[in-house]
Amino acid sequence: MKDYAVQRTTVLVLSLSVLLRLSSGASEVVSPSTISDAYNNTADIDSNVTYAPIPQGASYSADTTYNDGGLGPLYNFARSFINTTQPNEFPYDIINGILDGSFDIGANYMQLVTYAIGFAVCFVLGLLFVIIFPIVGCCLCCCRCCCNNCGGRMQQKSETNTGLRKLIFGLCLLLCTVFMAVGMICTYVTNEQTTVALETAQTSINSNFDDMLTYLNNTIKQLNYAATTNFDFTKRVIFRDLDNIGVILGVPVRSTLSTEGNVDNSINAIIGLDTTIATVTGNLVAVNSSLNDFSANAVVLVAALNNVSTQVQSTISSCPGMTCASINPSLLAVDADVTALPDINSQFSKIDSVSGQNITALALQGKKQFDDIPETVANESASTITTMKNLLNNFDGTIANALSSITALTDNLGSIDTIKADINDILSQASGYEKYRWNAGVGLTCTVLIVVVLQIFGILLGGVGYSSENNPTKRSCMSNSGGLMLMSAAGFIFIFAWLLMFLVMIVFLIGGNMEKMVCQPITDPSYKIFKELLDKPDGLFGQGYFLGGLILQNNTINLTFSGILEGCKAGGAAYSTLQLSNLFSLATVVDYKSTIDIQTQIDNLNVDLSSVKILTPDTEKQLTDFQDAINIDFASFVSELTKNTTQVDLISFAVDLEDLADLAGINGTATGDQLRSQATLLRSIQANEFSDADASKVALLGSIQTLNTTVSGIPATLNSTLDAIKLTEAYVQNNGSVLVRQMATSYADRLLGVADTFVTFTLNAVNNDIGKCTPLWNLWYSLTNVLLCKHIVDVMNGFWFSFGWCIFFMVPSVIFDIKLAKHFRKMDYDEEDADSSVSGSDTEMAEKRDPPPPYARNKVGVATTSW
């Protein structure tokens, strides 16, 4: 028999191993729990993937802002004048009618007249000005020079309001001069803006074409990132889940089997028997010890009683007559016969074997097979996992091949550089002629500048040199010079105004029509010109949608200019804006299911759990041995041990012997002495051998009763435990493989969820984030709105409007120049000569006036009296 303390120590050690096992089971988690990469893509322990935003790539350099140089109000004035002159909308109906052949010019000429009437009227007015104004100038010159009329006579009458009239004329002329000066400044600035426009054009075109290259490169990189880099990350997540199939699939299977199959309770029931076995073993050890003591004491008692019985039998045989017939030596024997007790050596051997094996360790061996279900799942699905990994690796090539046609665009990027170089050559040549255009613009501006300067100095000199006290014929040289400058300004106006008007008329026709026919339609936020002329199936380019046929090779696809511009302006992706799904479908590129049938691969998993043994043969044998070990005939023990130790009371028997020795005829004889000696011996046996045997019998009876109480419910418990563990084992073996296939659906959903997240993110990125065609909008906006309409058309319209503004104020300036010059110039005749001039000749009057100064003579020596 092993030491009981050693057995309990073993149990404690095994219990500690159970705790360690449980703690290791608690650490069965997906490893690594999270996954991330350098792009901040992350996946948590449940394979919830969060993709980082698509990288934006290199920045774009094009600047679509526009600086009007402070000329915005001027451009608005010019635009307002054009809109007032031509208030009609772009003639979409007329153009569409011409395109489809339904417009009859002869029948509908009034529509053309109505549309063009504003520009026509302005053109006619300008043409009349060009024709009439020089004629008026010539007539005025002849009238003044030849007839001394129209203010040509150098005589001024004194009137009461002469000063007021001079002041009004001066203020009006000054106001006209200021307005002309403003127009002149605007003309000069617009001329400078044309130079700026040329410089800006080159910079803008270069930056926009560079942006196109950047855009294509960014788009290709973004596509590669979304389809390749993100797929690599997705593959890592799926590989992580495949490598952790034991945890993700096996652990839930084991947990479900444990719950539904009552595995833990069955194992714990077996482990719980360890304490019962220890208790029964202790009790059985006590019974065995008591039985040994009782057997030994019984042997001693039997020997002592047999010895006394022999002596008594010998003694009473010598008694005379029937005197000793009342004494029966055969009663000196044990009543509780130790040899009649059941043999428990086999039970003791079995309990010793059971306690030595340790039922807890055996139960944990069975539990280990069950706990190793995740490992079993991983091992038996290894081939399927390898196949799926190979399929995923091969899918990389599928994506790469699909993207190769797109990335091939980089091979043709040289054409953009060629176009940019050609445009730069043209602009460089234009820059060579820019100085001539600039000089011409400055020269035209100087014509107005001359008039403005002459009028300003004329007003200043005339105003400063004029004195109301001086006779008109005695006016100062300064006053006279101011008047001459005013007359010179009027002369320059007649010389240049009609030429400037001719220029204004030509530039107005070009700029005005460009504004109305080009800029306003193409800058319309509703893109009506495209919708009316280009985007309709029966539009300008014939049958079908032009862009659908050009880009998508299918003119039935509703791909329109307005749709592209609106989409690109809003930052839409090229794939969705240009409807490239009709050309190639990225959905088929990322359709992994056509190549990798994850669901089928998982459905083909065949994990066999029919060999899982929770109740090992050793465990079952030990439980059966334990059941046999407690199969003791407790009734026989109790029946025998409840008997008297001896068949007769030894003290009473000793008294009978003593009474017999005291009888007459025996007392004093050798027989009497022997009887007294034997009675004394019985008293000694009662006190020693009997007492020991009786005490050990009582102890044995108590141990048997304790053991009986301990094992009273154990057989039923053992039977139920064995039945439960067998049912559990049968459940695991019969349902384990089925449960694996059922729960593999959730595992497949997890893998498919990761793949579907990749597909969803990629398609969303392609449709909304990748290749945002803002550079296309910038190119369109820079070339049309900024370069053409603002830098060219607005400047052109500002240029003619500024000149027209100046011309408008030149006309009244001529009148005020001539009127005011009369008040500043030195007169040839004083007021007294006014009456005589009616009867007298000019020669006589000329003789009366002072001789002209030397500078007043012409080449033939005759004084000049005109102007």
mmCIF file with all atom_site columns, C-alpha atoms in Angstrom, residues 237-387:
data_model
loop_
_atom_site.group_PDB
_atom_site.id
_atom_site.type_symbol
_atom_site.label_atom_id
_atom_site.label_alt_id
_atom_site.label_comp_id
_atom_site.label_asym_id
_atom_site.label_entity_id
_atom_site.label_seq_id
_atom_site.pdbx_PDB_ins_code
_atom_site.Cartn_x
_atom_site.Cartn_y
_atom_site.Cartn_z
_atom_site.occupancy
_atom_site.B_iso_or_equiv
_atom_site.pdbx_formal_charge
_atom_site.auth_seq_id
_atom_site.auth_comp_id
_atom_site.auth_asym_id
_atom_site.auth_atom_id
_atom_site.pdbx_PDB_model_num
ATOM 1   C CA . VAL A 1 237 ? -5.509  38.944  -43.669 1.00 0.00 ? 237 VAL A CA 1
ATOM 2   C CA . ILE A 1 238 ? -6.928  35.877  -45.408 1.00 0.00 ? 238 ILE A CA 1
ATOM 3   C CA . PHE A 1 239 ? -3.659  33.994  -44.921 1.00 0.00 ? 239 PHE A CA 1
ATOM 4   C CA . ARG A 1 240 ? -3.770  34.919  -41.235 1.00 0.00 ? 240 ARG A CA 1
ATOM 5   C CA . ASP A 1 241 ? -7.270  33.446  -40.990 1.00 0.00 ? 241 ASP A CA 1
ATOM 6   C CA . LEU A 1 242 ? -6.270  30.345  -42.932 1.00 0.00 ? 242 LEU A CA 1
ATOM 7   C CA . ASP A 1 243 ? -3.292  29.777  -40.650 1.00 0.00 ? 243 ASP A CA 1
ATOM 8   C CA . ASN A 1 244 ? -5.567  30.216  -37.642 1.00 0.00 ? 244 ASN A CA 1
ATOM 9   C CA . ILE A 1 245 ? -8.299  27.851  -38.821 1.00 0.00 ? 245 ILE A CA 1
ATOM 10  C CA . GLY A 1 246 ? -7.793  25.821  -35.658 1.00 0.00 ? 246 GLY A CA 1
ATOM 11  C CA . VAL A 1 247 ? -8.657  28.831  -33.525 1.00 0.00 ? 247 VAL A CA 1
ATOM 12  C CA . ILE A 1 248 ? -11.309 30.388  -35.762 1.00 0.00 ? 248 ILE A CA 1
ATOM 13  C CA . LEU A 1 249 ? -13.091 27.144  -36.669 1.00 0.00 ? 249 LEU A CA 1
ATOM 14  C CA . GLY A 1 250 ? -11.785 24.499  -34.276 1.00 0.00 ? 250 GLY A CA 1
ATOM 15  C CA . VAL A 1 251 ? -12.308 26.391  -31.022 1.00 0.00 ? 251 VAL A CA 1
ATOM 16  C CA . PRO A 1 252 ? -15.977 27.226  -31.736 1.00 0.00 ? 252 PRO A CA 1
ATOM 17  C CA . VAL A 1 253 ? -16.548 23.596  -32.752 1.00 0.00 ? 253 VAL A CA 1
ATOM 18  C CA . ARG A 1 254 ? -14.981 22.407  -29.526 1.00 0.00 ? 254 ARG A CA 1
ATOM 19  C CA . SER A 1 255 ? -16.969 24.929  -27.479 1.00 0.00 ? 255 SER A CA 1
ATOM 20  C CA . THR A 1 256 ? -20.228 23.882  -29.122 1.00 0.00 ? 256 THR A CA 1
ATOM 21  C CA . LEU A 1 257 ? -19.478 20.189  -28.614 1.00 0.00 ? 257 LEU A CA 1
ATOM 22  C CA . SER A 1 258 ? -18.493 20.861  -25.036 1.00 0.00 ? 258 SER A CA 1
ATOM 23  C CA . THR A 1 259 ? -21.747 22.673  -24.346 1.00 0.00 ? 259 THR A CA 1
ATOM 24  C CA . GLU A 1 260 ? -24.127 20.453  -26.254 1.00 0.00 ? 260 GLU A CA 1
ATOM 25  C CA . GLY A 1 261 ? -22.289 17.226  -25.450 1.00 0.00 ? 261 GLY A CA 1
ATOM 26  C CA . ASN A 1 262 ? -21.885 18.090  -21.752 1.00 0.00 ? 262 ASN A CA 1
ATOM 27  C CA . VAL A 1 263 ? -18.199 17.264  -22.034 1.00 0.00 ? 263 VAL A CA 1
ATOM 28  C CA . ASP A 1 264 ? -16.947 19.391  -19.173 1.00 0.00 ? 264 ASP A CA 1
ATOM 29  C CA . ASN A 1 265 ? -19.521 18.037  -16.754 1.00 0.00 ? 265 ASN A CA 1
ATOM 30  C CA . SER A 1 266 ? -18.660 14.467  -17.697 1.00 0.00 ? 266 SER A CA 1
ATOM 31  C CA . ILE A 1 267 ? -14.930 15.045  -17.299 1.00 0.00 ? 267 ILE A CA 1
ATOM 32  C CA . ASN A 1 268 ? -15.470 16.913  -14.053 1.00 0.00 ? 268 ASN A CA 1
ATOM 33  C CA . ALA A 1 269 ? -17.601 14.038  -12.777 1.00 0.00 ? 269 ALA A CA 1
ATOM 34  C CA . ILE A 1 270 ? -14.680 11.672  -13.324 1.00 0.00 ? 270 ILE A CA 1
ATOM 35  C CA . ILE A 1 271 ? -12.243 14.091  -11.770 1.00 0.00 ? 271 ILE A CA 1
ATOM 36  C CA . GLY A 1 272 ? -14.615 14.499  -8.836  1.00 0.00 ? 272 GLY A CA 1
ATOM 37  C CA . LEU A 1 273 ? -14.339 10.762  -8.163  1.00 0.00 ? 273 LEU A CA 1
ATOM 38  C CA . ASP A 1 274 ? -10.724 11.262  -7.209  1.00 0.00 ? 274 ASP A CA 1
ATOM 39  C CA . THR A 1 275 ? -11.733 12.578  -3.796  1.00 0.00 ? 275 THR A CA 1
ATOM 40  C CA . THR A 1 276 ? -14.254 9.772   -3.389  1.00 0.00 ? 276 THR A CA 1
ATOM 41  C CA . ILE A 1 277 ? -11.604 7.214   -4.272  1.00 0.00 ? 277 ILE A CA 1
ATOM 42  C CA . ALA A 1 278 ? -9.233  8.760   -1.775  1.00 0.00 ? 278 ALA A CA 1
ATOM 43  C CA . THR A 1 279 ? -11.923 8.646   0.928   1.00 0.00 ? 279 THR A CA 1
ATOM 44  C CA . VAL A 1 280 ? -12.895 5.055   0.154   1.00 0.00 ? 280 VAL A CA 1
ATOM 45  C CA . THR A 1 281 ? -9.250  4.060   0.033   1.00 0.00 ? 281 THR A CA 1
ATOM 46  C CA . GLY A 1 282 ? -8.717  5.555   3.486   1.00 0.00 ? 282 GLY A CA 1
ATOM 47  C CA . ASN A 1 283 ? -11.764 3.809   4.849   1.00 0.00 ? 283 ASN A CA 1
ATOM 48  C CA . LEU A 1 284 ? -10.771 0.505   3.284   1.00 0.00 ? 284 LEU A CA 1
ATOM 49  C CA . VAL A 1 285 ? -7.284  0.872   4.713   1.00 0.00 ? 285 VAL A CA 1
ATOM 50  C CA . ALA A 1 286 ? -8.883  1.354   8.129   1.00 0.00 ? 286 ALA A CA 1
ATOM 51  C CA . VAL A 1 287 ? -11.082 -1.739  7.634   1.00 0.00 ? 287 VAL A CA 1
ATOM 52  C CA . ASN A 1 288 ? -8.083  -3.798  6.590   1.00 0.00 ? 288 ASN A CA 1
ATOM 53  C CA . SER A 1 289 ? -6.100  -2.595  9.572   1.00 0.00 ? 289 SER A CA 1
ATOM 54  C CA . SER A 1 290 ? -8.962  -3.364  11.967  1.00 0.00 ? 290 SER A CA 1
ATOM 55  C CA . LEU A 1 291 ? -9.466  -6.741  10.330  1.00 0.00 ? 291 LEU A CA 1
ATOM 56  C CA . ASN A 1 292 ? -5.820  -7.607  10.787  1.00 0.00 ? 292 ASN A CA 1
ATOM 57  C CA . ASP A 1 293 ? -5.946  -6.570  14.426  1.00 0.00 ? 293 ASP A CA 1
ATOM 58  C CA . PHE A 1 294 ? -9.084  -8.545  15.035  1.00 0.00 ? 294 PHE A CA 1
ATOM 59  C CA . SER A 1 295 ? -7.689  -11.630 13.317  1.00 0.00 ? 295 SER A CA 1
ATOM 60  C CA . ALA A 1 296 ? -4.521  -11.510 15.360  1.00 0.00 ? 296 ALA A CA 1
ATOM 61  C CA . ASN A 1 297 ? -6.316  -11.004 18.658  1.00 0.00 ? 297 ASN A CA 1
ATOM 62  C CA . ALA A 1 298 ? -8.867  -13.669 17.786  1.00 0.00 ? 298 ALA A CA 1
ATOM 63  C CA . VAL A 1 299 ? -6.097  -16.221 17.193  1.00 0.00 ? 299 VAL A CA 1
ATOM 64  C CA . VAL A 1 300 ? -4.545  -15.433 20.559  1.00 0.00 ? 300 VAL A CA 1
ATOM 65  C CA . LEU A 1 301 ? -7.919  -15.638 22.261  1.00 0.00 ? 301 LEU A CA 1
ATOM 66  C CA . VAL A 1 302 ? -8.768  -18.943 20.588  1.00 0.00 ? 302 VAL A CA 1
ATOM 67  C CA . ALA A 1 303 ? -5.443  -20.418 21.648  1.00 0.00 ? 303 ALA A CA 1
ATOM 68  C CA . ALA A 1 304 ? -5.928  -19.268 25.227  1.00 0.00 ? 304 ALA A CA 1
ATOM 69  C CA . LEU A 1 305 ? -9.478  -20.614 25.354  1.00 0.00 ? 305 LEU A CA 1
ATOM 70  C CA . ASN A 1 306 ? -8.459  -23.928 23.836  1.00 0.00 ? 306 ASN A CA 1
ATOM 71  C CA . ASN A 1 307 ? -5.753  -24.272 26.452  1.00 0.00 ? 307 ASN A CA 1
ATOM 72  C CA . VAL A 1 308 ? -8.150  -23.568 29.320  1.00 0.00 ? 308 VAL A CA 1
ATOM 73  C CA . SER A 1 309 ? -10.794 -25.816 27.757  1.00 0.00 ? 309 SER A CA 1
ATOM 74  C CA . THR A 1 310 ? -8.333  -28.727 27.612  1.00 0.00 ? 310 THR A CA 1
ATOM 75  C CA . GLN A 1 311 ? -7.288  -28.197 31.206  1.00 0.00 ? 311 GLN A CA 1
ATOM 76  C CA . VAL A 1 312 ? -10.864 -28.009 32.410  1.00 0.00 ? 312 VAL A CA 1
ATOM 77  C CA . GLN A 1 313 ? -11.779 -31.120 30.437  1.00 0.00 ? 313 GLN A CA 1
ATOM 78  C CA . SER A 1 314 ? -8.892  -32.967 32.018  1.00 0.00 ? 314 SER A CA 1
ATOM 79  C CA . THR A 1 315 ? -9.791  -31.758 35.490  1.00 0.00 ? 315 THR A CA 1
ATOM 80  C CA . ILE A 1 316 ? -13.493 -32.593 35.408  1.00 0.00 ? 316 ILE A CA 1
ATOM 81  C CA . SER A 1 317 ? -12.744 -36.033 34.135  1.00 0.00 ? 317 SER A CA 1
ATOM 82  C CA . SER A 1 318 ? -11.293 -36.864 37.563  1.00 0.00 ? 318 SER A CA 1
ATOM 83  C CA . CYS A 1 319 ? -14.308 -35.574 39.412  1.00 0.00 ? 319 CYS A CA 1
ATOM 84  C CA . PRO A 1 320 ? -16.126 -38.272 41.428  1.00 0.00 ? 320 PRO A CA 1
ATOM 85  C CA . GLY A 1 321 ? -19.465 -39.297 40.171  1.00 0.00 ? 321 GLY A CA 1
ATOM 86  C CA . MET A 1 322 ? -21.581 -36.685 38.437  1.00 0.00 ? 322 MET A CA 1
ATOM 87  C CA . THR A 1 323 ? -20.314 -33.781 40.453  1.00 0.00 ? 323 THR A CA 1
ATOM 88  C CA . CYS A 1 324 ? -18.687 -31.937 37.462  1.00 0.00 ? 324 CYS A CA 1
ATOM 89  C CA . ALA A 1 325 ? -21.331 -32.826 34.930  1.00 0.00 ? 325 ALA A CA 1
ATOM 90  C CA . SER A 1 326 ? -22.578 -29.173 34.947  1.00 0.00 ? 326 SER A CA 1
ATOM 91  C CA . ILE A 1 327 ? -19.309 -27.949 33.493  1.00 0.00 ? 327 ILE A CA 1
ATOM 92  C CA . ASN A 1 328 ? -19.081 -27.940 29.642  1.00 0.00 ? 328 ASN A CA 1
ATOM 93  C CA . PRO A 1 329 ? -15.523 -27.058 28.559  1.00 0.00 ? 329 PRO A CA 1
ATOM 94  C CA . SER A 1 330 ? -16.582 -26.910 24.910  1.00 0.00 ? 330 SER A CA 1
ATOM 95  C CA . LEU A 1 331 ? -18.273 -23.588 25.616  1.00 0.00 ? 331 LEU A CA 1
ATOM 96  C CA . LEU A 1 332 ? -14.866 -22.038 26.069  1.00 0.00 ? 332 LEU A CA 1
ATOM 97  C CA . ALA A 1 333 ? -14.695 -20.951 22.368  1.00 0.00 ? 333 ALA A CA 1
ATOM 98  C CA . VAL A 1 334 ? -15.137 -17.749 20.310  1.00 0.00 ? 334 VAL A CA 1
ATOM 99  C CA . ASP A 1 335 ? -18.574 -16.950 18.951  1.00 0.00 ? 335 ASP A CA 1
ATOM 100 C CA . ALA A 1 336 ? -17.530 -14.237 16.391  1.00 0.00 ? 336 ALA A CA 1
ATOM 101 C CA . ASP A 1 337 ? -15.437 -16.338 14.087  1.00 0.00 ? 337 ASP A CA 1
ATOM 102 C CA . VAL A 1 338 ? -12.897 -14.305 12.149  1.00 0.00 ? 338 VAL A CA 1
ATOM 103 C CA . THR A 1 339 ? -12.591 -17.042 9.603   1.00 0.00 ? 339 THR A CA 1
ATOM 104 C CA . ALA A 1 340 ? -16.252 -16.583 8.740   1.00 0.00 ? 340 ALA A CA 1
ATOM 105 C CA . LEU A 1 341 ? -15.680 -12.965 7.636   1.00 0.00 ? 341 LEU A CA 1
ATOM 106 C CA . PRO A 1 342 ? -15.708 -12.259 3.842   1.00 0.00 ? 342 PRO A CA 1
ATOM 107 C CA . ASP A 1 343 ? -12.333 -12.044 2.125   1.00 0.00 ? 343 ASP A CA 1
ATOM 108 C CA . ILE A 1 344 ? -11.602 -8.407  0.945   1.00 0.00 ? 344 ILE A CA 1
ATOM 109 C CA . ASN A 1 345 ? -8.084  -8.945  -0.306  1.00 0.00 ? 345 ASN A CA 1
ATOM 110 C CA . SER A 1 346 ? -9.153  -8.642  -3.962  1.00 0.00 ? 346 SER A CA 1
ATOM 111 C CA . GLN A 1 347 ? -11.096 -5.435  -3.257  1.00 0.00 ? 347 GLN A CA 1
ATOM 112 C CA . PHE A 1 348 ? -8.146  -4.065  -1.409  1.00 0.00 ? 348 PHE A CA 1
ATOM 113 C CA . SER A 1 349 ? -5.819  -4.905  -4.287  1.00 0.00 ? 349 SER A CA 1
ATOM 114 C CA . LYS A 1 350 ? -8.114  -3.192  -6.794  1.00 0.00 ? 350 LYS A CA 1
ATOM 115 C CA . ILE A 1 351 ? -8.549  -0.063  -4.701  1.00 0.00 ? 351 ILE A CA 1
ATOM 116 C CA . ASP A 1 352 ? -4.809  0.048   -4.280  1.00 0.00 ? 352 ASP A CA 1
ATOM 117 C CA . SER A 1 353 ? -4.416  -0.144  -8.072  1.00 0.00 ? 353 SER A CA 1
ATOM 118 C CA . VAL A 1 354 ? -7.064  2.533   -8.697  1.00 0.00 ? 354 VAL A CA 1
ATOM 119 C CA . SER A 1 355 ? -5.602  4.957   -6.194  1.00 0.00 ? 355 SER A CA 1
ATOM 120 C CA . GLY A 1 356 ? -2.152  4.366   -7.654  1.00 0.00 ? 356 GLY A CA 1
ATOM 121 C CA . GLN A 1 357 ? -3.241  5.232   -11.202 1.00 0.00 ? 357 GLN A CA 1
ATOM 122 C CA . ASN A 1 358 ? -4.830  8.604   -10.279 1.00 0.00 ? 358 ASN A CA 1
ATOM 123 C CA . ILE A 1 359 ? -8.163  8.916   -11.960 1.00 0.00 ? 359 ILE A CA 1
ATOM 124 C CA . THR A 1 360 ? -7.688  12.685  -12.503 1.00 0.00 ? 360 THR A CA 1
ATOM 125 C CA . ALA A 1 361 ? -4.671  12.137  -14.744 1.00 0.00 ? 361 ALA A CA 1
ATOM 126 C CA . LEU A 1 362 ? -6.544  9.509   -16.725 1.00 0.00 ? 362 LEU A CA 1
ATOM 127 C CA . ALA A 1 363 ? -9.572  11.810  -17.167 1.00 0.00 ? 363 ALA A CA 1
ATOM 128 C CA . LEU A 1 364 ? -7.319  14.615  -18.361 1.00 0.00 ? 364 LEU A CA 1
ATOM 129 C CA . GLN A 1 365 ? -5.806  12.302  -20.946 1.00 0.00 ? 365 GLN A CA 1
ATOM 130 C CA . GLY A 1 366 ? -9.267  11.874  -22.435 1.00 0.00 ? 366 GLY A CA 1
ATOM 131 C CA . LYS A 1 367 ? -9.926  15.597  -22.075 1.00 0.00 ? 367 LYS A CA 1
ATOM 132 C CA . LYS A 1 368 ? -6.717  16.331  -23.964 1.00 0.00 ? 368 LYS A CA 1
ATOM 133 C CA . GLN A 1 369 ? -7.988  14.535  -27.057 1.00 0.00 ? 369 GLN A CA 1
ATOM 134 C CA . PHE A 1 370 ? -11.094 16.659  -26.924 1.00 0.00 ? 370 PHE A CA 1
ATOM 135 C CA . ASP A 1 371 ? -9.124  19.839  -26.280 1.00 0.00 ? 371 ASP A CA 1
ATOM 136 C CA . ASP A 1 372 ? -6.935  19.045  -29.277 1.00 0.00 ? 372 ASP A CA 1
ATOM 137 C CA . ILE A 1 373 ? -9.906  19.344  -31.665 1.00 0.00 ? 373 ILE A CA 1
ATOM 138 C CA . PRO A 1 374 ? -8.629  22.768  -32.975 1.00 0.00 ? 374 PRO A CA 1
ATOM 139 C CA . GLU A 1 375 ? -5.275  21.160  -33.743 1.00 0.00 ? 375 GLU A CA 1
ATOM 140 C CA . THR A 1 376 ? -7.048  18.250  -35.407 1.00 0.00 ? 376 THR A CA 1
ATOM 141 C CA . VAL A 1 377 ? -9.056  20.682  -37.540 1.00 0.00 ? 377 VAL A CA 1
ATOM 142 C CA . ALA A 1 378 ? -5.867  22.508  -38.535 1.00 0.00 ? 378 ALA A CA 1
ATOM 143 C CA . ASN A 1 379 ? -4.000  19.336  -39.403 1.00 0.00 ? 379 ASN A CA 1
ATOM 144 C CA . GLU A 1 380 ? -6.774  17.716  -41.418 1.00 0.00 ? 380 GLU A CA 1
ATOM 145 C CA . SER A 1 381 ? -7.484  20.945  -43.388 1.00 0.00 ? 381 SER A CA 1
ATOM 146 C CA . ALA A 1 382 ? -3.830  21.584  -44.230 1.00 0.00 ? 382 ALA A CA 1
ATOM 147 C CA . SER A 1 383 ? -4.171  20.511  -47.861 1.00 0.00 ? 383 SER A CA 1
ATOM 148 C CA . THR A 1 384 ? -7.228  22.725  -48.388 1.00 0.00 ? 384 THR A CA 1
ATOM 149 C CA . ILE A 1 385 ? -5.413  25.691  -46.835 1.00 0.00 ? 385 ILE A CA 1
ATOM 150 C CA . THR A 1 386 ? -2.428  25.153  -49.119 1.00 0.00 ? 386 THR A CA 1
ATOM 151 C CA . THR A 1 387 ? -4.684  25.000  -52.181 1.00 0.00 ? 387 THR A CA 1
#
